[in-house]
Short mmCIF file of C-alpha atoms and ligand atoms in Angstrom, two decimals:
data_model
loop_
_atom_site.label_atom_id
_atom_site.label_comp_id
_atom_site.label_asym_id
_atom_site.label_seq_id
_atom_site.Cartn_x
_atom_site.Cartn_y
_atom_site.Cartn_z
CA MET A 1492 19.22 -18.92 6.22
CA ASP A 1493 16.68 -17.42 8.63
CA ASN A 1494 13.70 -17.17 6.31
CA HIS A 1495 12.29 -14.29 7.91
CA THR A 1496 15.37 -11.97 7.36
CA VAL A 1497 15.33 -9.60 4.36
CA THR A 1498 18.94 -9.92 3.11
CA SER A 1499 20.43 -7.25 1.00
CA ALA A 1500 20.22 -9.80 -1.87
CA ASP A 1501 16.43 -9.58 -1.33
CA LEU A 1502 16.20 -5.86 -1.46
CA ASN A 1503 18.51 -5.70 -4.45
CA ASP A 1504 16.63 -8.65 -5.98
CA HIS A 1505 14.91 -6.36 -8.61
CA THR A 1506 17.84 -3.97 -9.13
CA LYS A 1507 20.53 -6.62 -10.06
CA LYS A 1508 19.54 -6.82 -13.49
CA ASN A 1509 21.62 -5.36 -16.15
CA GLN A 1510 20.70 -1.69 -15.84
CA THR A 1511 20.23 -1.14 -19.47
CA ASP A 1512 17.77 -3.96 -19.82
CA ALA A 1513 14.54 -2.72 -19.01
CA GLY A 1514 12.72 -5.61 -20.47
CA LEU A 1515 11.70 -9.00 -18.98
CA GLU A 1516 14.17 -11.51 -20.48
CA ALA A 1517 15.20 -14.22 -18.13
CA ASN A 1518 18.18 -13.15 -16.15
CA SER A 1519 20.13 -15.42 -14.00
CA THR A 1520 20.80 -12.85 -11.46
CA PHE A 1521 17.25 -13.14 -9.89
CA VAL A 1522 17.19 -15.75 -7.12
CA PRO A 1523 14.69 -18.46 -8.10
CA VAL A 1524 12.19 -19.27 -5.19
CA ASP A 1525 11.36 -22.97 -4.37
CA PRO A 1526 8.71 -24.62 -6.54
CA PHE A 1527 5.34 -23.79 -5.03
CA GLU A 1528 1.59 -24.03 -5.89
CA ILE A 1529 -0.64 -21.04 -5.52
CA VAL A 1530 -4.53 -21.20 -5.53
CA VAL A 1531 -6.01 -17.84 -6.26
CA PHE A 1532 -9.29 -17.64 -4.96
CA GLY A 1533 -11.22 -14.95 -6.67
CA GLY A 1534 -9.15 -16.17 -9.79
CA THR A 1535 -11.58 -14.48 -12.28
CA GLY A 1536 -11.82 -11.30 -10.23
CA ASP A 1537 -10.35 -7.90 -10.69
CA LEU A 1538 -7.22 -8.17 -8.64
CA ALA A 1539 -6.21 -11.64 -10.15
CA ARG A 1540 -6.77 -10.40 -13.72
CA ARG A 1541 -5.10 -6.87 -13.27
CA LYS A 1542 -2.27 -7.70 -10.87
CA LEU A 1543 -1.67 -11.23 -9.58
CA ILE A 1544 -1.49 -13.25 -12.64
CA PRO A 1545 0.63 -10.40 -14.67
CA SER A 1546 2.93 -10.26 -11.39
CA LEU A 1547 3.36 -14.02 -11.56
CA TYR A 1548 4.03 -13.92 -15.33
CA HIS A 1549 6.60 -11.16 -14.88
CA ARG A 1550 8.41 -13.25 -12.24
CA PHE A 1551 8.27 -16.22 -14.29
CA CYS A 1552 9.89 -14.27 -17.23
CA ASP A 1553 12.75 -13.21 -14.95
CA GLY A 1554 13.41 -17.01 -14.27
CA GLN A 1555 12.34 -16.56 -10.46
CA ILE A 1556 9.36 -19.11 -10.69
CA PRO A 1557 10.50 -22.72 -11.42
CA LYS A 1558 8.65 -24.84 -13.94
CA GLN A 1559 7.30 -27.49 -11.53
CA SER A 1560 5.25 -24.67 -9.88
CA ARG A 1561 1.58 -24.35 -10.38
CA ILE A 1562 -0.95 -21.57 -10.43
CA ILE A 1563 -4.53 -22.58 -9.86
CA GLY A 1564 -7.37 -20.06 -10.45
CA ALA A 1565 -10.48 -20.70 -8.47
CA SER A 1566 -13.71 -19.08 -8.46
CA ARG A 1567 -17.37 -19.82 -8.86
CA SER A 1568 -17.63 -19.39 -12.58
CA VAL A 1569 -17.95 -22.63 -14.58
CA LEU A 1570 -14.90 -22.53 -16.90
CA ASN A 1571 -12.67 -24.97 -18.38
CA ARG A 1572 -9.05 -24.44 -18.35
CA ASP A 1573 -8.82 -23.18 -22.02
CA GLU A 1574 -11.55 -20.59 -21.25
CA TYR A 1575 -9.56 -19.44 -18.16
CA LEU A 1576 -6.28 -19.03 -20.13
CA SER A 1577 -8.00 -16.90 -22.62
CA LEU A 1578 -9.68 -14.82 -19.93
CA ILE A 1579 -6.32 -13.92 -18.33
CA LYS A 1580 -4.49 -13.51 -21.54
CA GLU A 1581 -7.10 -10.90 -22.44
CA ALA A 1582 -6.88 -9.27 -19.15
CA TYR A 1583 -3.11 -9.21 -19.43
CA LEU A 1584 -3.13 -7.36 -22.77
CA GLU A 1585 -5.76 -5.00 -21.52
CA PHE A 1586 -4.09 -3.99 -18.21
CA ALA A 1587 -0.54 -4.76 -18.52
CA GLY A 1588 -0.14 -4.03 -22.11
CA HIS A 1589 1.80 -5.49 -25.01
CA GLU A 1590 5.15 -4.24 -23.79
CA ASN A 1591 6.26 -7.32 -21.80
CA PHE A 1592 4.25 -9.83 -23.76
CA VAL A 1593 6.16 -12.47 -25.42
CA GLU A 1594 3.90 -15.08 -26.92
CA SER A 1595 6.38 -17.99 -26.51
CA LYS A 1596 6.89 -16.98 -22.94
CA TRP A 1597 3.24 -16.72 -22.07
CA LYS A 1598 2.84 -20.15 -23.62
CA SER A 1599 5.35 -21.68 -21.23
CA PHE A 1600 3.90 -19.90 -18.33
CA CYS A 1601 0.35 -21.18 -19.16
CA GLU A 1602 1.74 -24.70 -18.80
CA LEU A 1603 1.80 -23.94 -15.00
CA ILE A 1604 -1.73 -22.71 -14.87
CA ASP A 1605 -4.87 -24.62 -14.14
CA TYR A 1606 -8.49 -23.57 -13.14
CA ALA A 1607 -10.84 -25.06 -10.51
CA ALA A 1608 -14.60 -24.21 -10.52
CA VAL A 1609 -15.20 -23.79 -6.52
CA ASP A 1610 -18.06 -22.34 -4.79
CA VAL A 1611 -16.62 -21.98 -1.22
CA THR A 1612 -19.83 -22.07 0.44
CA LYS A 1613 -20.44 -25.65 -1.03
CA SER A 1614 -18.64 -28.40 0.69
CA SER A 1615 -18.96 -30.67 -2.50
CA ASP A 1616 -16.72 -28.40 -4.36
CA TRP A 1617 -13.51 -28.71 -2.33
CA GLY A 1618 -12.71 -32.14 -3.61
CA SER A 1619 -12.23 -30.87 -7.30
CA LEU A 1620 -9.81 -28.52 -6.01
CA GLY A 1621 -7.80 -30.97 -3.88
CA ASP A 1622 -7.53 -33.05 -7.16
CA LYS A 1623 -5.47 -30.33 -8.81
CA LEU A 1624 -3.05 -29.90 -5.95
CA ASP A 1625 0.34 -31.78 -5.39
CA ALA A 1626 -0.54 -35.16 -3.92
CA THR A 1627 2.99 -35.65 -2.81
CA GLU A 1628 2.70 -32.44 -0.39
CA THR A 1629 6.01 -31.46 -1.21
CA LEU A 1630 5.48 -28.00 -2.83
CA ILE A 1631 5.12 -24.97 -0.81
CA ARG A 1632 1.24 -24.34 -0.88
CA VAL A 1633 -0.17 -20.78 -0.92
CA PHE A 1634 -3.84 -19.91 -0.68
CA TYR A 1635 -4.42 -16.19 -1.89
CA LEU A 1636 -7.69 -14.97 -0.82
CA ALA A 1637 -8.63 -12.27 -3.22
CA MET A 1638 -12.24 -12.31 -2.08
CA PRO A 1639 -14.37 -10.29 0.17
CA PRO A 1640 -13.35 -10.86 3.83
CA ALA A 1641 -16.76 -12.09 4.88
CA LEU A 1642 -15.81 -15.26 3.11
CA PHE A 1643 -12.35 -15.71 4.70
CA SER A 1644 -13.70 -17.72 7.43
CA ASP A 1645 -15.66 -20.10 5.17
CA ILE A 1646 -12.67 -20.57 2.96
CA CYS A 1647 -10.31 -21.42 5.82
CA GLN A 1648 -12.72 -23.73 7.34
CA GLY A 1649 -13.37 -25.28 3.89
CA LEU A 1650 -9.66 -25.93 3.37
CA ALA A 1651 -9.32 -27.35 6.98
CA THR A 1652 -12.31 -29.71 6.54
CA ALA A 1653 -11.18 -30.90 3.07
CA GLY A 1654 -7.59 -31.56 4.42
CA LEU A 1655 -5.92 -29.09 2.00
CA ALA A 1656 -4.09 -26.95 4.50
CA HIS A 1657 -0.83 -29.01 5.18
CA ASP A 1658 2.10 -27.79 7.30
CA LYS A 1659 3.62 -26.10 4.14
CA SER A 1660 0.72 -24.11 3.39
CA ARG A 1661 0.37 -20.42 3.94
CA VAL A 1662 -2.50 -18.00 3.45
CA VAL A 1663 -2.63 -14.49 1.94
CA LEU A 1664 -5.35 -12.23 3.09
CA GLU A 1665 -6.16 -9.18 0.92
CA LYS A 1666 -7.43 -5.95 2.16
CA PRO A 1667 -9.77 -5.05 3.60
CA LEU A 1668 -9.43 -7.03 6.51
CA GLY A 1669 -12.91 -6.35 8.19
CA ARG A 1670 -14.60 -3.09 8.44
CA ASP A 1671 -13.80 -2.31 12.06
CA TYR A 1672 -11.89 -3.85 15.03
CA LYS A 1673 -14.68 -6.27 15.93
CA SER A 1674 -14.95 -7.69 12.45
CA ALA A 1675 -11.07 -7.87 12.05
CA ASP A 1676 -10.78 -9.69 15.20
CA GLU A 1677 -13.66 -12.39 14.28
CA ILE A 1678 -11.77 -12.77 10.94
CA ASN A 1679 -8.35 -13.27 12.62
CA GLU A 1680 -9.84 -15.74 15.05
CA ALA A 1681 -11.43 -17.82 12.11
CA VAL A 1682 -8.32 -17.84 10.03
CA GLY A 1683 -6.26 -18.41 13.21
CA ARG A 1684 -8.07 -21.65 13.82
CA VAL A 1685 -6.54 -23.09 10.66
CA PHE A 1686 -3.25 -21.19 10.06
CA SER A 1687 -0.81 -20.21 12.73
CA GLU A 1688 0.09 -16.60 12.76
CA LYS A 1689 3.58 -17.38 10.98
CA ARG A 1690 1.54 -18.75 8.08
CA ILE A 1691 -0.74 -15.73 7.82
CA TYR A 1692 0.20 -13.04 5.34
CA ARG A 1693 -1.97 -9.93 5.68
CA ILE A 1694 -1.10 -7.88 2.56
CA ASP A 1695 -0.75 -4.16 2.18
CA HIS A 1696 0.38 -3.78 -1.50
CA PHE A 1697 1.70 -0.29 -0.58
CA LEU A 1698 4.67 -2.22 1.23
CA GLY A 1699 5.65 -3.70 -1.92
CA LYS A 1700 6.25 -0.52 -3.67
CA GLU A 1701 9.83 0.32 -4.37
CA THR A 1702 9.69 3.82 -2.91
CA VAL A 1703 7.82 2.71 0.25
CA GLN A 1704 10.68 0.28 0.85
CA ASN A 1705 13.02 3.00 0.29
CA LEU A 1706 11.81 4.70 3.29
CA LEU A 1707 13.64 2.22 5.39
CA VAL A 1708 16.87 2.64 3.43
CA LEU A 1709 16.57 6.38 3.35
CA ARG A 1710 16.15 6.58 7.16
CA PHE A 1711 18.31 3.81 8.35
CA GLY A 1712 21.08 3.67 5.63
CA ASN A 1713 22.00 7.31 6.22
CA VAL A 1714 23.57 8.93 9.12
CA LEU A 1715 22.47 12.42 8.28
CA LEU A 1716 18.70 12.23 9.03
CA GLU A 1717 18.20 10.53 12.19
CA PRO A 1718 19.65 13.43 14.38
CA LEU A 1719 17.11 15.67 12.80
CA TRP A 1720 14.27 13.20 12.92
CA ASP A 1721 12.38 14.50 15.80
CA ARG A 1722 10.21 17.35 17.52
CA ASP A 1723 13.22 19.74 17.96
CA SER A 1724 13.85 19.81 14.22
CA ILE A 1725 10.70 19.05 12.47
CA GLU A 1726 7.81 21.42 12.34
CA HIS A 1727 5.19 19.11 10.87
CA ILE A 1728 4.76 16.12 8.47
CA GLU A 1729 2.42 15.78 5.54
CA ILE A 1730 1.60 12.43 3.94
CA THR A 1731 -0.47 12.64 0.92
CA VAL A 1732 -1.94 9.97 -1.28
CA ALA A 1733 -3.96 11.65 -4.12
CA GLU A 1734 -5.56 9.66 -6.79
CA ASP A 1735 -7.22 11.13 -10.04
CA ILE A 1736 -9.41 8.09 -10.52
CA GLY A 1737 -12.78 7.93 -9.17
CA ALA A 1738 -14.66 5.29 -7.27
CA GLY A 1739 -16.67 4.07 -10.30
CA GLY A 1740 -16.67 0.46 -11.10
CA ARG A 1741 -16.26 -0.57 -7.41
CA GLY A 1742 -19.13 1.33 -5.95
CA ALA A 1743 -20.88 -1.51 -4.03
CA TYR A 1744 -17.68 -1.94 -2.04
CA TYR A 1745 -16.50 1.68 -1.89
CA ASP A 1746 -19.57 3.11 -0.70
CA LYS A 1747 -19.81 0.99 2.39
CA SER A 1748 -16.23 1.71 3.24
CA GLY A 1749 -15.20 5.33 2.21
CA ALA A 1750 -11.61 6.69 2.20
CA LEU A 1751 -11.05 6.25 5.94
CA ARG A 1752 -11.37 2.33 5.62
CA ASP A 1753 -10.23 2.13 2.12
CA MET A 1754 -7.07 3.82 2.51
CA VAL A 1755 -6.16 5.34 5.72
CA GLN A 1756 -6.59 2.17 8.00
CA ASN A 1757 -4.00 0.55 5.91
CA HIS A 1758 -1.79 2.46 3.36
CA LEU A 1759 -1.44 5.73 5.00
CA LEU A 1760 -1.12 4.36 8.45
CA GLN A 1761 1.64 2.20 7.09
CA LEU A 1762 3.42 5.09 5.52
CA LEU A 1763 3.02 6.94 8.79
CA CYS A 1764 4.54 3.93 10.72
CA LEU A 1765 7.52 3.70 8.47
CA THR A 1766 8.23 7.59 8.77
CA MET A 1767 7.68 7.76 12.57
CA MET A 1768 9.09 4.46 13.96
CA GLU A 1769 12.08 4.05 16.03
CA PRO A 1770 14.93 2.25 14.33
CA PRO A 1771 14.42 -1.42 14.35
CA GLY A 1772 17.29 -3.81 15.56
CA SER A 1773 17.04 -5.42 11.95
CA THR A 1774 14.60 -6.07 9.14
CA HIS A 1775 13.67 -9.23 10.70
CA ALA A 1776 9.88 -9.36 10.39
CA ASP A 1777 9.07 -9.18 14.20
CA ASP A 1778 11.69 -6.37 14.73
CA LEU A 1779 10.07 -4.09 12.17
CA ARG A 1780 6.32 -4.87 13.01
CA LEU A 1781 7.08 -4.56 16.69
CA GLU A 1782 8.26 -0.74 15.97
CA LYS A 1783 5.36 -0.10 13.61
CA ILE A 1784 2.87 -1.34 16.35
CA LYS A 1785 4.49 0.97 18.94
CA VAL A 1786 3.73 3.92 16.64
CA LEU A 1787 0.08 2.88 16.01
CA ARG A 1788 -0.51 2.43 19.75
CA ALA A 1789 1.03 5.84 20.50
CA LEU A 1790 -1.56 7.73 18.01
CA ALA A 1791 -3.40 10.16 19.99
CA PRO A 1792 -7.05 9.29 20.18
CA ILE A 1793 -9.54 11.13 17.90
CA ASN A 1794 -13.01 11.03 19.55
CA SER A 1795 -16.16 13.33 19.46
CA SER A 1796 -14.72 15.95 21.64
CA ASN A 1797 -11.94 16.74 18.70
CA VAL A 1798 -13.02 15.06 15.67
CA LYS A 1799 -14.30 18.24 14.08
CA GLU A 1800 -11.18 20.03 14.53
CA LYS A 1801 -8.88 17.05 13.56
CA THR A 1802 -10.68 15.71 10.61
CA VAL A 1803 -12.21 16.84 7.39
CA ARG A 1804 -14.35 14.61 5.22
CA GLY A 1805 -15.17 15.22 1.56
CA GLN A 1806 -16.97 13.96 -1.54
CA TYR A 1807 -16.25 15.00 -5.10
CA VAL A 1808 -18.97 16.79 -7.33
CA LYS A 1809 -18.60 16.85 -11.03
CA GLY A 1810 -15.37 18.89 -12.44
CA LYS A 1811 -12.54 18.33 -14.92
CA VAL A 1812 -9.58 16.18 -14.22
CA GLY A 1813 -6.64 16.61 -16.60
CA GLY A 1814 -8.83 18.65 -18.87
CA GLN A 1815 -11.62 16.00 -18.96
CA ALA A 1816 -15.03 16.44 -17.65
CA VAL A 1817 -15.88 13.89 -14.92
CA PRO A 1818 -19.07 13.16 -13.22
CA ASP A 1819 -19.79 13.37 -9.42
CA TYR A 1820 -19.38 10.49 -7.04
CA LEU A 1821 -23.04 9.73 -7.03
CA THR A 1822 -23.12 9.36 -10.64
CA ASP A 1823 -19.84 7.27 -10.74
CA VAL A 1824 -21.25 4.75 -8.24
CA ASP A 1825 -24.73 4.90 -9.45
CA ILE A 1826 -26.53 5.80 -6.32
CA GLU A 1827 -28.94 8.51 -5.43
CA GLU A 1828 -27.65 9.53 -2.15
CA SER A 1829 -24.37 8.98 -0.06
CA GLY A 1830 -22.59 10.15 2.95
CA ALA A 1831 -19.29 8.15 1.99
CA GLU A 1832 -16.13 10.26 2.10
CA THR A 1833 -14.00 10.03 -1.08
CA TYR A 1834 -11.51 12.45 0.71
CA VAL A 1835 -10.27 12.68 4.15
CA VAL A 1836 -7.60 14.73 6.13
CA ILE A 1837 -6.62 13.81 9.53
CA ASN A 1838 -4.47 15.83 11.86
CA ALA A 1839 -2.71 12.96 13.78
CA GLU A 1840 -0.29 13.15 16.66
CA VAL A 1841 2.23 10.48 17.93
CA ASN A 1842 2.23 10.89 21.58
CA ASN A 1843 5.79 9.89 22.53
CA TRP A 1844 9.04 11.58 23.53
CA ARG A 1845 10.16 11.94 19.91
CA TRP A 1846 7.18 13.18 18.28
CA SER A 1847 5.03 14.91 20.92
CA GLY A 1848 3.50 18.24 19.44
CA VAL A 1849 4.34 17.43 15.81
CA PRO A 1850 1.33 17.72 13.77
CA ILE A 1851 1.08 14.98 11.15
CA TYR A 1852 -1.42 15.88 8.33
CA MET A 1853 -2.53 12.72 6.34
CA ARG A 1854 -4.78 13.07 3.68
CA THR A 1855 -6.19 10.89 0.52
CA GLY A 1856 -8.88 11.55 -1.90
CA LYS A 1857 -10.25 10.36 -5.17
CA ARG A 1858 -10.65 12.56 -8.33
CA MET A 1859 -7.91 14.94 -7.12
CA ARG A 1860 -6.15 17.48 -9.45
CA ALA A 1861 -3.31 14.79 -10.06
CA ARG A 1862 -1.99 11.38 -9.02
CA ARG A 1863 0.54 12.07 -6.39
CA SER A 1864 1.79 10.13 -3.19
CA GLU A 1865 4.36 11.76 -1.20
CA ILE A 1866 5.63 12.40 2.25
CA ILE A 1867 6.89 15.85 3.18
CA ILE A 1868 9.03 16.57 6.19
CA GLN A 1869 8.84 20.13 6.92
CA PHE A 1870 11.79 21.26 9.11
CA LYS A 1871 11.76 24.17 11.56
CA PRO A 1872 13.25 27.64 10.74
CA VAL A 1873 16.81 28.58 11.78
CA PRO A 1874 16.68 29.47 15.38
CA HIS A 1875 18.17 32.95 14.35
CA SER A 1876 18.66 34.61 10.97
CA ILE A 1877 21.96 36.38 10.60
CA PHE A 1878 20.78 38.00 7.44
CA GLY A 1879 18.35 40.33 9.01
CA PRO A 1880 14.66 40.89 8.92
CA SER A 1881 14.48 41.92 5.16
CA ILE A 1882 15.75 38.42 3.89
CA LYS A 1883 13.47 35.54 3.90
CA VAL A 1884 15.16 32.25 4.95
CA ASN A 1885 12.82 29.56 4.08
CA PRO A 1886 13.11 26.41 6.21
CA ASN A 1887 14.24 23.04 4.86
CA LYS A 1888 11.98 20.59 3.47
CA LEU A 1889 12.43 17.01 2.55
CA VAL A 1890 10.22 15.64 -0.15
CA ILE A 1891 9.77 11.92 -0.63
CA ARG A 1892 7.77 11.38 -3.92
CA LEU A 1893 6.53 7.86 -3.77
CA GLN A 1894 4.47 8.00 -7.06
CA PRO A 1895 4.67 8.90 -9.90
CA ASP A 1896 8.07 10.63 -10.69
CA GLU A 1897 9.70 8.86 -7.99
CA ALA A 1898 12.38 11.08 -6.24
CA VAL A 1899 13.66 12.37 -3.02
CA ASN A 1900 14.23 16.18 -2.85
CA LEU A 1901 15.90 18.11 0.08
CA TRP A 1902 15.20 21.67 -0.30
CA MET A 1903 18.10 23.82 1.01
CA GLU A 1904 18.62 27.55 1.16
CA ILE A 1905 21.68 29.00 -1.23
CA LYS A 1906 22.87 32.20 -2.18
CA GLU A 1907 21.94 33.42 -5.73
CA PRO A 1908 24.94 34.40 -7.41
CA GLY A 1909 25.21 37.91 -8.68
CA ALA A 1910 25.82 41.40 -7.38
CA GLY A 1911 23.25 43.82 -6.08
CA GLY A 1912 22.80 42.56 -2.58
CA LEU A 1913 22.32 39.15 -0.80
CA ARG A 1914 19.37 37.10 -2.21
CA LEU A 1915 18.58 33.72 -0.92
CA LYS A 1916 16.99 30.87 -3.15
CA SER A 1917 15.52 27.59 -2.22
CA LEU A 1918 16.61 24.70 -4.41
CA PRO A 1919 16.32 20.98 -4.15
CA LEU A 1920 19.17 18.44 -4.09
CA ASN A 1921 17.46 16.20 -6.25
CA LEU A 1922 17.62 12.36 -6.20
CA SER A 1923 15.42 11.30 -9.09
CA TYR A 1924 14.76 7.78 -9.67
CA ALA A 1925 14.31 8.31 -13.61
CA ASP A 1926 17.75 10.00 -13.65
CA ASN A 1927 19.63 7.27 -11.71
CA PHE A 1928 17.79 3.98 -12.53
CA THR A 1929 16.66 2.49 -15.95
CA VAL A 1930 15.33 -0.87 -14.45
CA ARG A 1931 11.74 -1.63 -14.84
CA TYR A 1932 10.00 -0.83 -11.40
CA PRO A 1933 8.13 -4.25 -10.57
CA ASP A 1934 4.62 -4.04 -9.53
CA ALA A 1935 4.26 -4.27 -5.75
CA TYR A 1936 2.46 -7.63 -5.94
CA GLU A 1937 5.57 -9.24 -7.65
CA ARG A 1938 7.90 -8.61 -4.74
CA LEU A 1939 5.14 -9.56 -2.12
CA LEU A 1940 4.09 -12.83 -3.85
CA MET A 1941 7.88 -13.89 -4.03
CA ASP A 1942 8.11 -12.94 -0.44
CA VAL A 1943 5.04 -15.10 0.64
CA VAL A 1944 6.87 -18.18 -1.11
CA ARG A 1945 9.99 -17.38 0.67
CA GLY A 1946 8.34 -17.19 4.03
CA ASN A 1947 9.40 -13.71 4.43
CA LEU A 1948 6.72 -11.91 6.81
CA SER A 1949 8.55 -8.64 6.82
CA LEU A 1950 6.31 -6.71 4.60
CA PHE A 1951 2.93 -8.18 5.89
CA MET A 1952 1.03 -7.03 8.85
CA ARG A 1953 0.81 -8.93 12.12
CA ARG A 1954 -2.51 -9.46 13.66
CA ASP A 1955 -1.95 -6.97 16.44
CA GLU A 1956 -0.76 -4.59 14.06
CA VAL A 1957 -4.02 -4.68 11.91
CA GLU A 1958 -6.08 -4.65 14.93
CA ALA A 1959 -4.21 -1.49 16.52
CA ALA A 1960 -4.96 0.41 13.19
CA TRP A 1961 -8.45 -0.48 13.46
CA LEU A 1962 -8.98 0.50 17.04
CA TRP A 1963 -7.63 4.14 16.14
CA CYS A 1964 -9.86 4.26 13.08
CA ASP A 1965 -12.89 3.09 14.98
CA GLY A 1966 -12.56 6.10 17.21
CA ILE A 1967 -12.82 8.33 14.22
CA LEU A 1968 -15.65 6.39 12.64
CA GLN A 1969 -17.67 6.40 15.78
CA ALA A 1970 -17.09 10.10 16.53
CA TRP A 1971 -18.16 10.90 13.01
CA ASP A 1972 -21.35 9.12 13.70
CA GLU A 1973 -21.85 10.79 17.08
CA VAL A 1974 -21.24 14.41 16.13
CA GLU A 1975 -22.94 13.70 12.72
CA GLN A 1976 -20.08 15.03 10.70
CA ASN A 1977 -20.90 15.13 7.22
CA VAL A 1978 -18.89 15.44 3.94
CA SER A 1979 -18.06 18.64 2.47
CA TYR A 1980 -18.01 18.85 -1.24
CA TYR A 1981 -15.07 19.49 -3.65
CA PRO A 1982 -14.88 19.82 -7.32
CA ALA A 1983 -13.14 16.82 -9.04
CA GLY A 1984 -9.75 17.91 -10.10
CA SER A 1985 -9.21 20.10 -7.11
CA ASP A 1986 -7.19 19.69 -4.08
CA GLY A 1987 -10.16 18.86 -1.93
CA PRO A 1988 -12.41 20.78 0.26
CA GLU A 1989 -11.67 24.29 1.31
CA GLU A 1990 -11.95 23.05 5.02
CA SER A 1991 -8.85 21.12 4.71
CA ASN A 1992 -6.85 24.38 4.25
CA ARG A 1993 -8.55 25.88 7.19
CA MET A 1994 -7.72 22.97 9.34
CA LEU A 1995 -4.04 23.68 8.67
CA GLU A 1996 -4.37 27.49 9.11
CA ARG A 1997 -5.67 26.83 12.58
CA GLN A 1998 -2.33 25.21 13.46
CA GLY A 1999 -0.36 28.09 11.70
CA ASP A 2000 0.38 25.78 8.74
CA THR A 2001 -0.25 25.38 5.03
CA TRP A 2002 -0.07 22.60 2.67
CA SER A 2003 3.37 22.45 0.82
CA GLU A 2004 2.01 22.90 -2.67
CA SER A 2005 0.22 26.22 -1.59
CA SER A 2006 3.26 27.68 0.46
C1 BG6 B 2363 -6.42 0.15 -3.05
C2 BG6 B 2363 -7.58 0.93 -2.60
O1 BG6 B 2363 -5.85 -0.56 -1.88
O2 BG6 B 2363 -5.32 1.04 -3.34
C3 BG6 B 2363 -8.20 1.67 -4.00
O3 BG6 B 2363 -8.69 -0.17 -2.41
C4 BG6 B 2363 -6.85 2.55 -4.46
O4 BG6 B 2363 -9.18 2.44 -3.61
C5 BG6 B 2363 -5.71 1.69 -4.61
O5 BG6 B 2363 -7.16 3.03 -5.57
C6 BG6 B 2363 -4.47 2.67 -4.90
O6 BG6 B 2363 -3.47 1.82 -5.12
P1 BG6 B 2363 -2.12 2.30 -6.17
O7 BG6 B 2363 -0.91 1.27 -6.15
O8 BG6 B 2363 -2.75 2.40 -7.45
O9 BG6 B 2363 -1.56 3.61 -5.45
#
């Protein structure tokens, strides 16, 4: 089988389980991957403890990871294997909880795990890592770089010099991939000297989410939407990724980054691409990625002449989220002064025949009223109302709720039953995940890690894709500097700064929740 092709078996991998069994018992319907070894650089870090190790454990419990596989945590901390095992167990119970933890399973999982203390800037440390790897070089070898991107180059160079990168190895690059086009290009060059493009897996964990993958199925598995999917029928598109959490705990990174680099350059632009791209010929990695790149390249540039009208930057001040008082951004990240945006809204446009003139409002923010990620397709009104001027006919709306309460709602107009004149009501055709599926939704990393082992690049970024996204974002970052566009403040627990509403009003639109 072509290992770049997502088969329907792959897409169903997680849903083939007995639908009444929401647990993690081994189930023969999961297709095991080939035996592999994975080295997690940053093995004691946040991502490894919260996401990567728990994801591997869940795949192991489902019988997808063969027992000959090995998982090697690598970091600077001098720990022995037992100390590492207790560190990851403690983290699992803290972050993933007790629900799926089975002591005997965890014990068998731990047999796969080892630890290597490696300072990636010291050439003397690479030998000890090499000793832990499969000397026969028959296992698929994955290097996962859950480290700051400034170290990617050193790590790849170290791997090459120590002779650890063989022809079955692949490298996974965590975001952020640089902080602008130039730094991303430098990193890509350095990594590319050691790994060929088809061995580089640039991760965007949003693509591992069930509901994000469902965008492909919704758009290309149904005949109904495509004829309406263009400038003739669609009035505007809203893409929202709102979080209720703050930036506390990762201030050192976040304050240098801000919402544009942290969320828009990757997650939001990926959602935009999947929503706006032309139908690809197949789910083959290059078919998919090529269509996404075309969208990124067609984004109308934002520069100093239009940035004030097309973007709003915000930063949260103290307020209440879910009834709980929370501090302002500066207190959260423990600094005295900062111009970093924790909220951004962008009025984007894709300049091509299908989309010309359709506003796309992309927004993301921390400490918003609630955690909510969704895509809203606002359709145009009917061209002529036969019901006369006194009866309001609301335009149709498709709401794709990505998280939480995953659902697809198509809002339609219907006649309200009863005597006493004609009344119209907007009601949704509701396709709720909770009502239809009882399977556990795997964490995005579970799917993506298995795809790396399977050699399936479809859900990973190609070099030119990341770079096209940076080029567009660089225009905005540079324009913000040039026109000195500062942040507007919004209370934690709100929907963002008032300016964001005004931006839509200028176009004659309103955010969906306020209409
Ligand atoms: C990360 C960002 O990539 O995505 C974080 O760095 C953000 O700032 C996170 O909180 C959101 O991911 P999820 O899966 O929790 O929606």
